[in-house]
Short mmCIF file of C-alpha atoms in Angstrom, two decimals:
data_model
loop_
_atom_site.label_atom_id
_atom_site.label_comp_id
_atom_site.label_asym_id
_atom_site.label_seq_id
_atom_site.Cartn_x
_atom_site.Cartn_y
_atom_site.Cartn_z
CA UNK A 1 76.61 119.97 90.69
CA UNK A 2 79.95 121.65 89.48
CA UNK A 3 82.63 120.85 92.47
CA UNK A 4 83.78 124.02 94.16
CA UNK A 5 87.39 124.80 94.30
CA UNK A 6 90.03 124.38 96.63
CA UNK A 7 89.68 128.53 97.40
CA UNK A 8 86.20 128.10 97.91
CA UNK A 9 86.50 125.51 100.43
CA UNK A 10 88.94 127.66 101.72
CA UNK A 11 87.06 130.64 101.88
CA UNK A 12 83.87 128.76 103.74
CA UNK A 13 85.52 127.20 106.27
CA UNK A 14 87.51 130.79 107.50
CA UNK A 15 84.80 132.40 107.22
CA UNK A 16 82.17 130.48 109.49
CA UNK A 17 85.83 130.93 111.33
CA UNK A 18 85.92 133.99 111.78
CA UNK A 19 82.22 134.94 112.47
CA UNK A 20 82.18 132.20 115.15
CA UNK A 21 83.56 133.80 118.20
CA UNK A 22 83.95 130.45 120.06
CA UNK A 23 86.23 129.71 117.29
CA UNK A 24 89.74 131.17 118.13
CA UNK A 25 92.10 129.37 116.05
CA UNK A 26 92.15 126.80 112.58
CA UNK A 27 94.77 124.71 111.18
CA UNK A 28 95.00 122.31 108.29
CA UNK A 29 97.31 119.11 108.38
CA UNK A 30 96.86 116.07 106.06
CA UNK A 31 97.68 115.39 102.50
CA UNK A 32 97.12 119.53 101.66
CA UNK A 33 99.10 120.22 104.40
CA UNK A 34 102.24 118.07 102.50
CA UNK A 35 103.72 119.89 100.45
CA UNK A 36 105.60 116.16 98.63
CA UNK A 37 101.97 114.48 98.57
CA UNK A 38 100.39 114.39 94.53
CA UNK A 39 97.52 117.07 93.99
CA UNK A 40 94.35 116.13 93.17
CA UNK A 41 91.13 116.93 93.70
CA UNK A 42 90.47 114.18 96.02
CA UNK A 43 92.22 115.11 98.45
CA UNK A 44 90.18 116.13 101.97
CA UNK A 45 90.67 119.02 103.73
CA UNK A 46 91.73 117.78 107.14
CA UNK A 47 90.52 120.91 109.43
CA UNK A 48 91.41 121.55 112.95
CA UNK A 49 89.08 124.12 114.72
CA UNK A 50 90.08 125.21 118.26
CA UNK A 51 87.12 126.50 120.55
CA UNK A 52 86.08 128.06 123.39
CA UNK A 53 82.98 125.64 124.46
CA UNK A 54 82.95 122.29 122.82
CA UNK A 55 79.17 121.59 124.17
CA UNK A 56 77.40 123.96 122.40
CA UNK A 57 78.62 122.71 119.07
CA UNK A 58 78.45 118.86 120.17
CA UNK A 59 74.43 119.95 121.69
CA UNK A 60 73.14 120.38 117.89
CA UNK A 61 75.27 119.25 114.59
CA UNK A 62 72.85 121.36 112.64
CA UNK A 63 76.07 123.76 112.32
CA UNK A 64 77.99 121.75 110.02
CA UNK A 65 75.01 122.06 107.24
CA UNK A 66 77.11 125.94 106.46
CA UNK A 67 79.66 124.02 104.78
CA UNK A 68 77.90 122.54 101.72
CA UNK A 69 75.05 119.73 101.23
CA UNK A 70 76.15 116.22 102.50
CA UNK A 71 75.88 112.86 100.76
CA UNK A 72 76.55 111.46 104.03
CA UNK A 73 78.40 112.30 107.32
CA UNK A 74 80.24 110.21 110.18
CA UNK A 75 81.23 111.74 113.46
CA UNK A 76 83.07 110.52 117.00
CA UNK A 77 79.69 109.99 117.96
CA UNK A 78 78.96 107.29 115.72
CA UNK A 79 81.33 104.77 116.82
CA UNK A 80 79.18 104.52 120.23
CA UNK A 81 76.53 102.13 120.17
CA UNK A 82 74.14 104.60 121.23
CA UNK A 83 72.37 101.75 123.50
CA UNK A 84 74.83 100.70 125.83
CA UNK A 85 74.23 102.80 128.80
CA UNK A 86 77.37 101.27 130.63
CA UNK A 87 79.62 103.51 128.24
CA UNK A 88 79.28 107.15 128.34
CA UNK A 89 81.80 108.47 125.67
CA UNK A 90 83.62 111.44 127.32
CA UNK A 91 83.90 113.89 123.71
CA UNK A 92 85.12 117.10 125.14
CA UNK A 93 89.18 116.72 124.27
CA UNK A 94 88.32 115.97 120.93
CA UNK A 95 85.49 115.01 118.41
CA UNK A 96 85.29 114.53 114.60
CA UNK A 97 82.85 115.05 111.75
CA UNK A 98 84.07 113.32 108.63
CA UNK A 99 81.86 114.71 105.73
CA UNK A 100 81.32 113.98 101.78
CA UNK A 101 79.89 116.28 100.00
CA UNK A 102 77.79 115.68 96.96
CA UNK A 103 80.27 118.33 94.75
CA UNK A 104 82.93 115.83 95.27
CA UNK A 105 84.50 117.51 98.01
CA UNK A 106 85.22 116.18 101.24
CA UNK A 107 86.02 117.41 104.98
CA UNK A 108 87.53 115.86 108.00
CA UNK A 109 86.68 118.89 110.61
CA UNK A 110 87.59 118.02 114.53
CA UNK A 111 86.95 120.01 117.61
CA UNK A 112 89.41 120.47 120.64
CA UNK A 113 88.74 122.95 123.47
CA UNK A 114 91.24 126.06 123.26
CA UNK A 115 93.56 124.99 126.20
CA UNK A 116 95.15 121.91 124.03
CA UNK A 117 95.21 124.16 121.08
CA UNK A 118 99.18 124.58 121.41
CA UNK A 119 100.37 121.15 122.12
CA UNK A 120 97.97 119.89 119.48
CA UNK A 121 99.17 122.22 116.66
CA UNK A 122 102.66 120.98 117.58
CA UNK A 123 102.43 117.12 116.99
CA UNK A 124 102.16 116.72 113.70
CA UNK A 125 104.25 117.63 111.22
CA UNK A 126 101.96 118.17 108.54
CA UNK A 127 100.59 121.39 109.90
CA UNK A 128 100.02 124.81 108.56
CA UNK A 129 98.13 127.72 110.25
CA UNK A 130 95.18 128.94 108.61
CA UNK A 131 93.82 131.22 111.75
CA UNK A 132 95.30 132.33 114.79
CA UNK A 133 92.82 135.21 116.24
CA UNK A 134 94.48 135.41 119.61
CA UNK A 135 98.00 134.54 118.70
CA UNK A 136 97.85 131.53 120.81
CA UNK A 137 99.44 129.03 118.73
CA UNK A 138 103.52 128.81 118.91
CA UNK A 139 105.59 129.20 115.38
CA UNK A 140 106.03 126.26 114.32
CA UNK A 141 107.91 125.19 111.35
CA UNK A 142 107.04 124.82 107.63
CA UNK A 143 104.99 121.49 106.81
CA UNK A 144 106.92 118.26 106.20
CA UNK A 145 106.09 114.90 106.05
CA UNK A 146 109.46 114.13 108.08
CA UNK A 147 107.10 112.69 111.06
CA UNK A 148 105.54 109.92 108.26
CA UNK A 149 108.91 109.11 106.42
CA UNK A 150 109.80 105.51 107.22
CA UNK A 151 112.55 104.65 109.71
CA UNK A 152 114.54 101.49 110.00
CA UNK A 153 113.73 98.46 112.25
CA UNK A 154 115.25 97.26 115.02
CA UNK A 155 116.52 93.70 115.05
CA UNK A 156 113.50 92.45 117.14
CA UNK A 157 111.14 94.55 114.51
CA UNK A 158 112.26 92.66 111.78
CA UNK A 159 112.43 89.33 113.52
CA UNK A 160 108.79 89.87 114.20
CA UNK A 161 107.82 90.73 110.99
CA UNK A 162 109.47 87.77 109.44
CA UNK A 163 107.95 86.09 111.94
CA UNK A 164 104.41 86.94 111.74
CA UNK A 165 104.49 86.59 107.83
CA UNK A 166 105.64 82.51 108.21
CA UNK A 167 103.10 81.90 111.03
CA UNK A 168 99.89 83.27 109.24
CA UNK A 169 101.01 81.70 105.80
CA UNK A 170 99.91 78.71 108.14
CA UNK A 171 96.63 80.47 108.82
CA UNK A 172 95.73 80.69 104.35
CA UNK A 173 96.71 77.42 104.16
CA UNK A 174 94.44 75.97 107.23
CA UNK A 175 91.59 77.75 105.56
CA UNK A 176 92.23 76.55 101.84
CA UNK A 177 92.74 73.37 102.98
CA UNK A 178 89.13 73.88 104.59
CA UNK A 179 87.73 75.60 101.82
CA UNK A 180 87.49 78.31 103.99
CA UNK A 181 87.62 81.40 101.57
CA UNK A 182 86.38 84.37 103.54
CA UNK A 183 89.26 83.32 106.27
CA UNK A 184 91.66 82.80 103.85
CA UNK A 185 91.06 85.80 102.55
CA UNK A 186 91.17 87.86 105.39
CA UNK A 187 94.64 85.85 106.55
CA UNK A 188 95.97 87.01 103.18
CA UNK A 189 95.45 90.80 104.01
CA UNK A 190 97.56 90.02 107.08
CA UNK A 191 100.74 88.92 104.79
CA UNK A 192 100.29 91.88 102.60
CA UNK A 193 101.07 94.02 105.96
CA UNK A 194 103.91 92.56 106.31
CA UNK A 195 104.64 92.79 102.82
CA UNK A 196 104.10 96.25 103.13
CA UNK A 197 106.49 96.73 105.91
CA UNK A 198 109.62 94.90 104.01
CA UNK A 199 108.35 96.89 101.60
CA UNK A 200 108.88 100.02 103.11
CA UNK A 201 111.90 99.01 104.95
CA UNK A 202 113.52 98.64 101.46
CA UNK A 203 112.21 101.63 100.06
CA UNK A 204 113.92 103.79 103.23
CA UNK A 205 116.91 102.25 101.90
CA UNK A 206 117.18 103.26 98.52
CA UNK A 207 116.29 106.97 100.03
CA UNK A 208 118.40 107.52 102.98
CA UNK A 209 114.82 107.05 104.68
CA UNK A 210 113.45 110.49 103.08
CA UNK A 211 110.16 108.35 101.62
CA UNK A 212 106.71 108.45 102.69
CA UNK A 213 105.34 105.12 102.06
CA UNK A 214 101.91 106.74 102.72
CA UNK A 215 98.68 104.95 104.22
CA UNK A 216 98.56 101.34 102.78
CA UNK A 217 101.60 102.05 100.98
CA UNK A 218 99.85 103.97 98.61
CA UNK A 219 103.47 105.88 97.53
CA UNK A 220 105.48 102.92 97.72
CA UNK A 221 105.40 102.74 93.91
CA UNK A 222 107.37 105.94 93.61
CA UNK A 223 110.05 104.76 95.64
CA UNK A 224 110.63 100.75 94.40
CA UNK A 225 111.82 99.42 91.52
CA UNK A 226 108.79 98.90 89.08
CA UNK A 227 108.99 95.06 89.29
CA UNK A 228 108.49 94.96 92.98
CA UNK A 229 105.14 96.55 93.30
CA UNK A 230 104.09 94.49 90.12
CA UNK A 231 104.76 91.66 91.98
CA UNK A 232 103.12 93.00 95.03
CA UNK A 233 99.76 93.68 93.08
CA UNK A 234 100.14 89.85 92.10
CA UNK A 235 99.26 88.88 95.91
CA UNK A 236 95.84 89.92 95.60
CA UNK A 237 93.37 87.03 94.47
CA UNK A 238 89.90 86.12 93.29
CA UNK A 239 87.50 84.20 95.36
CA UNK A 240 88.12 80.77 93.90
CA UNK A 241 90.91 78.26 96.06
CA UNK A 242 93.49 77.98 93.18
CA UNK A 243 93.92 81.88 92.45
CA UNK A 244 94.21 82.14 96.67
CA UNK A 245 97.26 79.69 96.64
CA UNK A 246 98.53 81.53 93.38
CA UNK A 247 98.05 84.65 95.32
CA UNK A 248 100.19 83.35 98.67
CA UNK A 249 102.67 81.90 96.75
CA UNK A 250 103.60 85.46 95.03
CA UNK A 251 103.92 87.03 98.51
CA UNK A 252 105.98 84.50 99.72
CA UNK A 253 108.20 84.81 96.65
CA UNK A 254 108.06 88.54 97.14
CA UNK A 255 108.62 88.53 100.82
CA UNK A 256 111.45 86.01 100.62
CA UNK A 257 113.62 87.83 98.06
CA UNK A 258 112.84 91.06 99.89
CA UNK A 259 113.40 90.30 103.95
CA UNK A 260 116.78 89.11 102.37
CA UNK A 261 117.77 91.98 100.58
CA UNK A 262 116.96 93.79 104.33
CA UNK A 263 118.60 92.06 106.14
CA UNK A 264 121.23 91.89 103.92
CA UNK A 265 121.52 95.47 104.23
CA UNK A 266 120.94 96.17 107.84
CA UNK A 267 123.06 93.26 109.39
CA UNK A 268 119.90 91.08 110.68
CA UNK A 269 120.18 87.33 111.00
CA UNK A 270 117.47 85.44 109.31
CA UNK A 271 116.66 82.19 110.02
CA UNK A 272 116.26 80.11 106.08
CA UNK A 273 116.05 77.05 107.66
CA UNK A 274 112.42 77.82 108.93
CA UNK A 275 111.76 79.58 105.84
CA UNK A 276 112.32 76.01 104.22
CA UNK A 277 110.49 74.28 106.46
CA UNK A 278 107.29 76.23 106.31
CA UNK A 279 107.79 76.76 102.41
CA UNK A 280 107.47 72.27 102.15
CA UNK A 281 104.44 72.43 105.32
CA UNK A 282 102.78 74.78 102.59
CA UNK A 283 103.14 72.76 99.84
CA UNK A 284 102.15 69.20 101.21
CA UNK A 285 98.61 69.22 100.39
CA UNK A 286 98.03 70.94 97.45
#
């Protein structure tokens, strides 16, 4: 199946658009919607209808078959469990149908009812108006990614992140030591978040804070000094014990070179002493 083109995605989705009356405005945000993000043709279109009546489309999802045959689909809906008859998901500010095509293509389309149409449009930064039928929307200016650029920490941030790093490097060890993989594993994910911030901390400083680390820090690598993410991609491990502890003991190489260039650089006190401490608790039955 050849993939259709960004224009013909286009061109389906304003045209159900515009033949829908209950649909009185569209907007795109997302990576299309940044004009700094790489172009590919991965990228989703992240769709914003604005309607009249949300029940009518929520009563029957047959509607979404217009825009192309599915692989598979995930909406709002289907983070309910459908048997619990205590909860009974209110969906009429906002609901979501997250779809992948079988050309390749894929759409994240969401509903909200017309009367939040304005202050929706508004907060985010990645925005750009693809249908306005009733000129309800306010101008609003060109697409940035200035709302996702990374900002600096305050002293208690970084405190905390330091902190959190040195207390779940307990956590690996406890399950290594245990031969608990799975939860070492999973408490290894935790010190790459925190990698992640430092990470991004240092990479607003060698911008002025004008980069866009991106989800997971998928950009990072544009904005760091090629040895850093190297060294970051060294924290991820196999399933066996000894690559695990080879994995932890990159990211605390990595984190400990980078919190101190941070706080180096943004006046933070940072307490070695514990870093010591934890580094020999670590170490003590290898």
């Amino acid at each position: 199946m050849q993939k259709r083109s960004e224009q013909e995605m286009f061109d389906e989705i304003l045209s159900f658009a515009r033949e829908d009356e209950r649909v009185r405005a569209v907007w795109m945000n997302g990576s299309r919607a940044n004009p700094n993000a790489p172009r590919d043709g991965w990228q989703d279109f992240d769709i914003v209808f604005a309607v009249t009546d949300m029940d009518p489309f929520l009563a029957d999802d047959s509607w979404v078959d217009r825009f192309g045959e599915r692989v598979m689909m995930q909406s709002r809906r289907d983070q309910y469990d459908a048997y619990d008859e205590q909860e009974i998901p209110d969906f009429s500010d906002w609901f979501i149908y997250l779809m992948q095509f079988a050309d390749g293509n894929r759409m994240d389309l969401s509903l909200i009812p017309v009367k939040n149409a304005a202050k929706e449009v508004c907060s985010d930064s990645m925005c750009v108006v693809l249908l306005d039928k009733d000129g309800l929307l306010p101008e609003i200016p060109p697409a940035s990614d200035e709302q996702y650029r990374v900002k600096g920490p305050s002293a208690l941030e970084f405190h905390c992140s330091v902190n959190e790093f040195r207390w779940v490097s307990s956590n690996v060890a406890k399950g290594l030591w245990r031969g608990e993989v799975s939860y070492a594993q999973a408490m290894l994910s935790i010190l790459r978040e925190e990698l992640l911030r430092q990470l991004s901390w240092k990479a607003g400083i060698l911008t002025d804070f004008s980069a866009n680390p991106g989800k997971c820090g998928k950009f990072l690598p544009k904005f760091l000094p090629e040895g850093d993410w190297a060294e970051f991609l060294e924290t991820y491990a196999r399933g066996d014990t000894a690559d695990l502890w080879r994995a932890m003991d990159a990211a605390w190489a990595l984190f400990s070179r980078v919190s101190r260039e941070n706080a180096a650089a943004f006046g933070f006190p940072l307490d070695l002493g514990e870093e010591a401490r934890m580094g020999k608790y670590l170490r003590r039955e290898r």
